[in-house]
Coordinates of C-alpha atoms in Angstrom, one line a residue:
X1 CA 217.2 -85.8 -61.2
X2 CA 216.6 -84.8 -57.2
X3 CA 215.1 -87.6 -55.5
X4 CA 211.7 -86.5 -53.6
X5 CA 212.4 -86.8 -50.1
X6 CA 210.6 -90.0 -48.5
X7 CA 206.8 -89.2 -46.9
X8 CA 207.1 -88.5 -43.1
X9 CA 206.0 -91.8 -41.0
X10 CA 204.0 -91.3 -38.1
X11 CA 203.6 -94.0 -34.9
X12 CA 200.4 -94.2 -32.6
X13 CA 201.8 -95.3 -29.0
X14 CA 198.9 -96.9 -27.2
X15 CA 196.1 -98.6 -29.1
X16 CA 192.9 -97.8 -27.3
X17 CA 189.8 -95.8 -28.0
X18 CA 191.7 -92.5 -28.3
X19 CA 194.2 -94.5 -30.2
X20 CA 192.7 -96.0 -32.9
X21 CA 190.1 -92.8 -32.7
X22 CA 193.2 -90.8 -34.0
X23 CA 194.3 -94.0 -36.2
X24 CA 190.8 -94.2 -37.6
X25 CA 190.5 -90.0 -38.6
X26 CA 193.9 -89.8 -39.9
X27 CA 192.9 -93.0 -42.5
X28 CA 189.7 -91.0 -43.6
X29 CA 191.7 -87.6 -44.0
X30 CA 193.9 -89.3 -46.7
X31 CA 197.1 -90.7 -44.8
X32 CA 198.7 -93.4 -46.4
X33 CA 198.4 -96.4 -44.2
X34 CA 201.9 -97.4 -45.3
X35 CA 203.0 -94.0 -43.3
X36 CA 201.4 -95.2 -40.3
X37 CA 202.5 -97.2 -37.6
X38 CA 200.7 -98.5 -34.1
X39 CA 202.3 -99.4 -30.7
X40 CA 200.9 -102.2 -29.3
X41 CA 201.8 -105.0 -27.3
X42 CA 198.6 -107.5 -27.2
X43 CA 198.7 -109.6 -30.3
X44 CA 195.0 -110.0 -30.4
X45 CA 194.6 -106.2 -30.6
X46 CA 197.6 -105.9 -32.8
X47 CA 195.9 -108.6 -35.1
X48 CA 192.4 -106.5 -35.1
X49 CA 194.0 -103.1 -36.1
X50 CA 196.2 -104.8 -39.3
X51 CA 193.1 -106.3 -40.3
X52 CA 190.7 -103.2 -39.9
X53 CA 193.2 -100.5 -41.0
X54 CA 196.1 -102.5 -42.6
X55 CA 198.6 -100.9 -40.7
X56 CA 201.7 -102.3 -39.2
X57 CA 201.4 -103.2 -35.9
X58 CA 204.7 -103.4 -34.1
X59 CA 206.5 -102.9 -30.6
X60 CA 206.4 -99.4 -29.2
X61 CA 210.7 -99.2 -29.4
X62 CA 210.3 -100.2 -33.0
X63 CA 207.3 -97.8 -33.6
X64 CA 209.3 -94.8 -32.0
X65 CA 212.1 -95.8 -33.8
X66 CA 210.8 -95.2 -37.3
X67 CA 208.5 -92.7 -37.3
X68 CA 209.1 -89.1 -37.4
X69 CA 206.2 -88.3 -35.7
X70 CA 205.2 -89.8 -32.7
X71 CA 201.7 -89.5 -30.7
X72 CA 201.8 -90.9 -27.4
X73 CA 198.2 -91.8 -26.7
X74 CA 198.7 -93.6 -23.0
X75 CA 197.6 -93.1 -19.5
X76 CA 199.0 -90.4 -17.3
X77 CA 200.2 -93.3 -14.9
X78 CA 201.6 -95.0 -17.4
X79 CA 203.7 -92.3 -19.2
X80 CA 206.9 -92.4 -17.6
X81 CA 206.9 -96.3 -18.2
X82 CA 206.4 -95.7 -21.6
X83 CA 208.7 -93.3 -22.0
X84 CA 211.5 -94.9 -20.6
X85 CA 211.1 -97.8 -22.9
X86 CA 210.9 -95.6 -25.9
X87 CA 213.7 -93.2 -25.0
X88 CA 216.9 -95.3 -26.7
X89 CA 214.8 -95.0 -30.0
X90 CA 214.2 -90.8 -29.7
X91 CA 216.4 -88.6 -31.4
X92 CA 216.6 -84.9 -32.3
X93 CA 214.5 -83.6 -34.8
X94 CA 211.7 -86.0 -33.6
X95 CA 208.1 -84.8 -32.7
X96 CA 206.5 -86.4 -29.7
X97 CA 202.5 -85.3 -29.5
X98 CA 201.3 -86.3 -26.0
X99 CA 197.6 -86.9 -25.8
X100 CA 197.8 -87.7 -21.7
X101 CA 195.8 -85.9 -19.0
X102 CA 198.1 -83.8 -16.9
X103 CA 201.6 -84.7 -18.4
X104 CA 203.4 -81.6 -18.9
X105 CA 205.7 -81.1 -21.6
X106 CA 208.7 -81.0 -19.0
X107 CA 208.2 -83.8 -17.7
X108 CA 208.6 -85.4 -21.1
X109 CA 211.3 -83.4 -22.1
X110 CA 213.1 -84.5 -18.9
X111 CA 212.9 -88.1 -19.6
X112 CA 213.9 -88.0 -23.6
X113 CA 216.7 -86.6 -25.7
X114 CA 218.0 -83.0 -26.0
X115 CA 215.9 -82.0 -29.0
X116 CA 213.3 -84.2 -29.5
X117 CA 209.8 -81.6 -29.7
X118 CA 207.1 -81.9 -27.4
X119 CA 203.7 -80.8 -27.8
X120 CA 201.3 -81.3 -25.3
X121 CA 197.1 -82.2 -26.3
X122 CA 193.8 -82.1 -24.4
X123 CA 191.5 -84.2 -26.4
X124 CA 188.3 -84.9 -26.0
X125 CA 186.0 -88.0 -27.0
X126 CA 183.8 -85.8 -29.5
X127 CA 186.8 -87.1 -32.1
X128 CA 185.2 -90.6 -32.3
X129 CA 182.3 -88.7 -34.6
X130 CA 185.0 -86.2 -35.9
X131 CA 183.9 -83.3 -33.6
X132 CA 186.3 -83.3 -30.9
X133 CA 187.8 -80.7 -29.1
X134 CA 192.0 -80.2 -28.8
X135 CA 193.4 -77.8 -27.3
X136 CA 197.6 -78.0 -28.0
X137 CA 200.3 -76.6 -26.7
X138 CA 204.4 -76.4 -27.6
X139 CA 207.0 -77.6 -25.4
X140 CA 210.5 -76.1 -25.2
X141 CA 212.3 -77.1 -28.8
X142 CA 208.9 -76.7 -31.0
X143 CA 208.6 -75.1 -34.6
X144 CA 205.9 -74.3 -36.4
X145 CA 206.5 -77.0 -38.4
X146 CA 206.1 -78.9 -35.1
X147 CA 202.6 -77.3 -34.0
X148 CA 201.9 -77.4 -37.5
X149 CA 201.8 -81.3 -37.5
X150 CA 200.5 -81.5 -34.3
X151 CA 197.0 -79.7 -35.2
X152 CA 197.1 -81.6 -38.8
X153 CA 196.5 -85.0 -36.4
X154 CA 193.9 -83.4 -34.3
X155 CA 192.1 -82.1 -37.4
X156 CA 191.7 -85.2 -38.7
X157 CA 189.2 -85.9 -36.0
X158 CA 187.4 -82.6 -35.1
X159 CA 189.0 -78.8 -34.0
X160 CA 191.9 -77.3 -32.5
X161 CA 193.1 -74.3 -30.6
X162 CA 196.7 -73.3 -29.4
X163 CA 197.0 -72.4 -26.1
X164 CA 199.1 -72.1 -23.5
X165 CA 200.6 -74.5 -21.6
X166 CA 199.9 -73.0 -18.1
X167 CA 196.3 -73.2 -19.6
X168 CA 195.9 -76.7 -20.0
X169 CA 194.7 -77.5 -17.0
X170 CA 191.5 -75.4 -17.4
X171 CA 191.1 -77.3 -20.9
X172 CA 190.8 -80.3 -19.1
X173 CA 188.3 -78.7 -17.1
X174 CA 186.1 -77.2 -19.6
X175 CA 186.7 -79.6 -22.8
X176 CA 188.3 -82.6 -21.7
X177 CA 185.8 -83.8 -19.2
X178 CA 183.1 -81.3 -20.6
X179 CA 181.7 -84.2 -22.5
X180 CA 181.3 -86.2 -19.3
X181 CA 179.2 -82.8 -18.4
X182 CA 176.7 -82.9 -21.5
X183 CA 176.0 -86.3 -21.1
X184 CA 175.2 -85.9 -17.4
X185 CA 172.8 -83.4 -17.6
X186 CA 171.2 -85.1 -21.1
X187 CA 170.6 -88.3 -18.9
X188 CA 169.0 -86.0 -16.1
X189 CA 166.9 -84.4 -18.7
X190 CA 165.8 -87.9 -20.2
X191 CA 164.8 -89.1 -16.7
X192 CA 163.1 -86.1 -15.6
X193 CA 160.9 -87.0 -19.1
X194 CA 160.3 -90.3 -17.7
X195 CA 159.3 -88.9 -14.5
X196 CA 156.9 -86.3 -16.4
X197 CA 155.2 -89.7 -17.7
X198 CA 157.0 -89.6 -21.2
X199 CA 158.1 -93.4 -22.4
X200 CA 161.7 -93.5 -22.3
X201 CA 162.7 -93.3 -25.7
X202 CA 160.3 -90.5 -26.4
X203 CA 162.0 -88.8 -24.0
X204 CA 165.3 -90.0 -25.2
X205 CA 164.7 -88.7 -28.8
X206 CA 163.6 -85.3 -27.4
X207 CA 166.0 -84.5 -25.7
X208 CA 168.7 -85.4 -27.9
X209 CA 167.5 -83.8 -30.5
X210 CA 167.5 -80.7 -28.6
X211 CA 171.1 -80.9 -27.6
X212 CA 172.3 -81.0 -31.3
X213 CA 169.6 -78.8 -32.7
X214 CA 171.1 -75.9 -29.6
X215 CA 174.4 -77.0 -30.3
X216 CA 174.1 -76.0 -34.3
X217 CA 172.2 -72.7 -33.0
X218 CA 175.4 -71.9 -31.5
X219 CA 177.8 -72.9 -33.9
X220 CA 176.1 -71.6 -36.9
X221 CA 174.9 -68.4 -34.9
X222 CA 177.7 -67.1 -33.8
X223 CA 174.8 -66.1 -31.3
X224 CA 176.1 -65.6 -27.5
X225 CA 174.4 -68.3 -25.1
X226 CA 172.9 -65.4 -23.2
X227 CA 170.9 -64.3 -26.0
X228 CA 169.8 -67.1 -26.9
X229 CA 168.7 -68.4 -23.7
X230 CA 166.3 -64.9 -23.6
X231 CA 164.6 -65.9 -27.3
X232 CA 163.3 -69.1 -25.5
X233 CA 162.1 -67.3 -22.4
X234 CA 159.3 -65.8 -22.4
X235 CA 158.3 -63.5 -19.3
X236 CA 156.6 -65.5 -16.4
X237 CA 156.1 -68.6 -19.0
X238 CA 157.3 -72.0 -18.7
X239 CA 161.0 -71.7 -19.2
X240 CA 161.4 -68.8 -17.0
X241 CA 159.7 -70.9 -14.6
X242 CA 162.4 -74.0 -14.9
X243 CA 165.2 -71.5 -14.9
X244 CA 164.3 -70.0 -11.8
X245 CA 164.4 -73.4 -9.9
X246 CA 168.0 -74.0 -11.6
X247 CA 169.1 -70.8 -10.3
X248 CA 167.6 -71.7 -6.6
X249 CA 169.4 -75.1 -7.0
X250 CA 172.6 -73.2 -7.5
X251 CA 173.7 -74.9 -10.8
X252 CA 175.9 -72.6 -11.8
X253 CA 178.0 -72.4 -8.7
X254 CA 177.8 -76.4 -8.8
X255 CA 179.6 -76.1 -12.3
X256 CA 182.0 -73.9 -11.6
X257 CA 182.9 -76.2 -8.2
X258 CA 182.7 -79.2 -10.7
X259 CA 185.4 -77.6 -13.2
X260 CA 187.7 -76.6 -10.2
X261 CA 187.9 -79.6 -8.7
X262 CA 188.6 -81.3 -12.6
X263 CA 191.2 -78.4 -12.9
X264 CA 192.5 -79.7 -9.5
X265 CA 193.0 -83.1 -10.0
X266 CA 194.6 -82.3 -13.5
X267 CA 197.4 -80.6 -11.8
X268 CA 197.5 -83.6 -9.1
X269 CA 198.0 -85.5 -12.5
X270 CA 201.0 -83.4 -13.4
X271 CA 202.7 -84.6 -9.7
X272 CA 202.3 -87.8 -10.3
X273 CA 199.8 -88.2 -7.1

């Protein structure tokens, strides 16, 4: 009888909230825990993840060594450190899936062995409730099989989208920091209640619940933002009234300047300044 090939093992460099947010979705879409591994050097974190998860917690050479798969959830400063300490353990055939701001997929390619895949992720923090935002994109010696894996690990913890590389940087932009965004203008929105003479957590509570209820409208819709901005405002009523100072304020031109300089300072990421 044929023996069934073993189940592929995958690692998770880099332990933190991005980490053990893709540790965490992976487990709850049905990945055998004895399949996984985690990279992590501090014994007292290592210690928490085997006893939350029961995964194996081991060295990042060792981790890179076994697995098959390999997501490299690190800082962009920290990257070509981590590289270099995991290089000896690469080999062709493998799949490296970087999660790092800014870190092309040449530079990774550069500093591991002929062979090796590389696909590059934006993620977004959204995935800690399962509703992030990825957007992915294949370096030089990618299959599909390669991108294929690659978007079955961001599933696990909310959407993703193929893109192109020279693209990513604009992903950062728009998705990657666009949380960052939401939450700005939701604590604006909560304060300006306050102001208004609302207690804080009524205004709290209305105001979040006006961000998801929008956010399904537009999901579920299918609706353009446009039009759906016009159903709420009336002619020479309330809203049209609030808009109108927006506008005056310039809040769209201070987005656009907000995502350009993100998009900036992405690419600054990529040149190691």
């Amino acid at each position: 009888m044929a023996q069934t090939a073993p189940a592929a093992q995958t690692a998770i460099i880099g332990a933190g909230v991005m980490g053990e947010t893709l540790l965490s979705g992976l487990v709850r879409a049905g990945r055998r825990v004895d399949r996984l591994l985690v990279g992590e050097k501090r014994a007292e974190r290592a210690r928490e993840l085997e006893e939350r998860y029961g995964v194996s917690v081991v060295g990042n050479l060792e981790a890179a060594t076994r697995a098959d798969t390999v997501a490299l959830v690190v800082k962009p400063k920290d990257m070509g450190d981590v590289l270099a300490e995991i290089a000896s353990g690469l080999r062709p055939g493998q799949l490296l899936v970087s999660l790092a701001a800014g870190i092309t997929t040449g530079f990774i390619e550069e500093r591991v062995p002929e062979g090796v895949a590389v696909v590059r992720v934006m993620p977004n923090t959204p995935a800690l409730v399962d509703e992030g935002m990825a957007g992915i994109s294949a370096g030089s010696h990618c299959s599909e099989a390669d991108l294929a894996e690659a978007e079955a690990l961001m599933g696990s913890v909310g959407r993703v989208l193929r893109i192109p590389e020279r693209q990513q940087d604009a992903v950062t932009a728009i998705s990657g920091s666009g949380p960052a965004y939401i939450f700005f203008v939701v604590e604006s929105m909560i304060e300006a209640g306050v102001h208004l003479g609302l207690p804080r957590s009524t205004s709290t509570d209305l105001v979040i619940q006006t961000l998801v209820g929008s956010a399904k409208m537009l999901r579920e819709t299918g609706t353009h933002p446009t039009v759906l901005r016009e159903q709420v405002t009336s002619p020479g009523g309330t809203t049209a009234s609030a808009l109108r100072e927006l506008e005056q304020h310039g809040v769209r031109a201070a987005f656009l300047a907000a995502m350009e300089a993100a998009r900036d300072r992405s690419r600054q990421l990529a040149q190691g300044q």
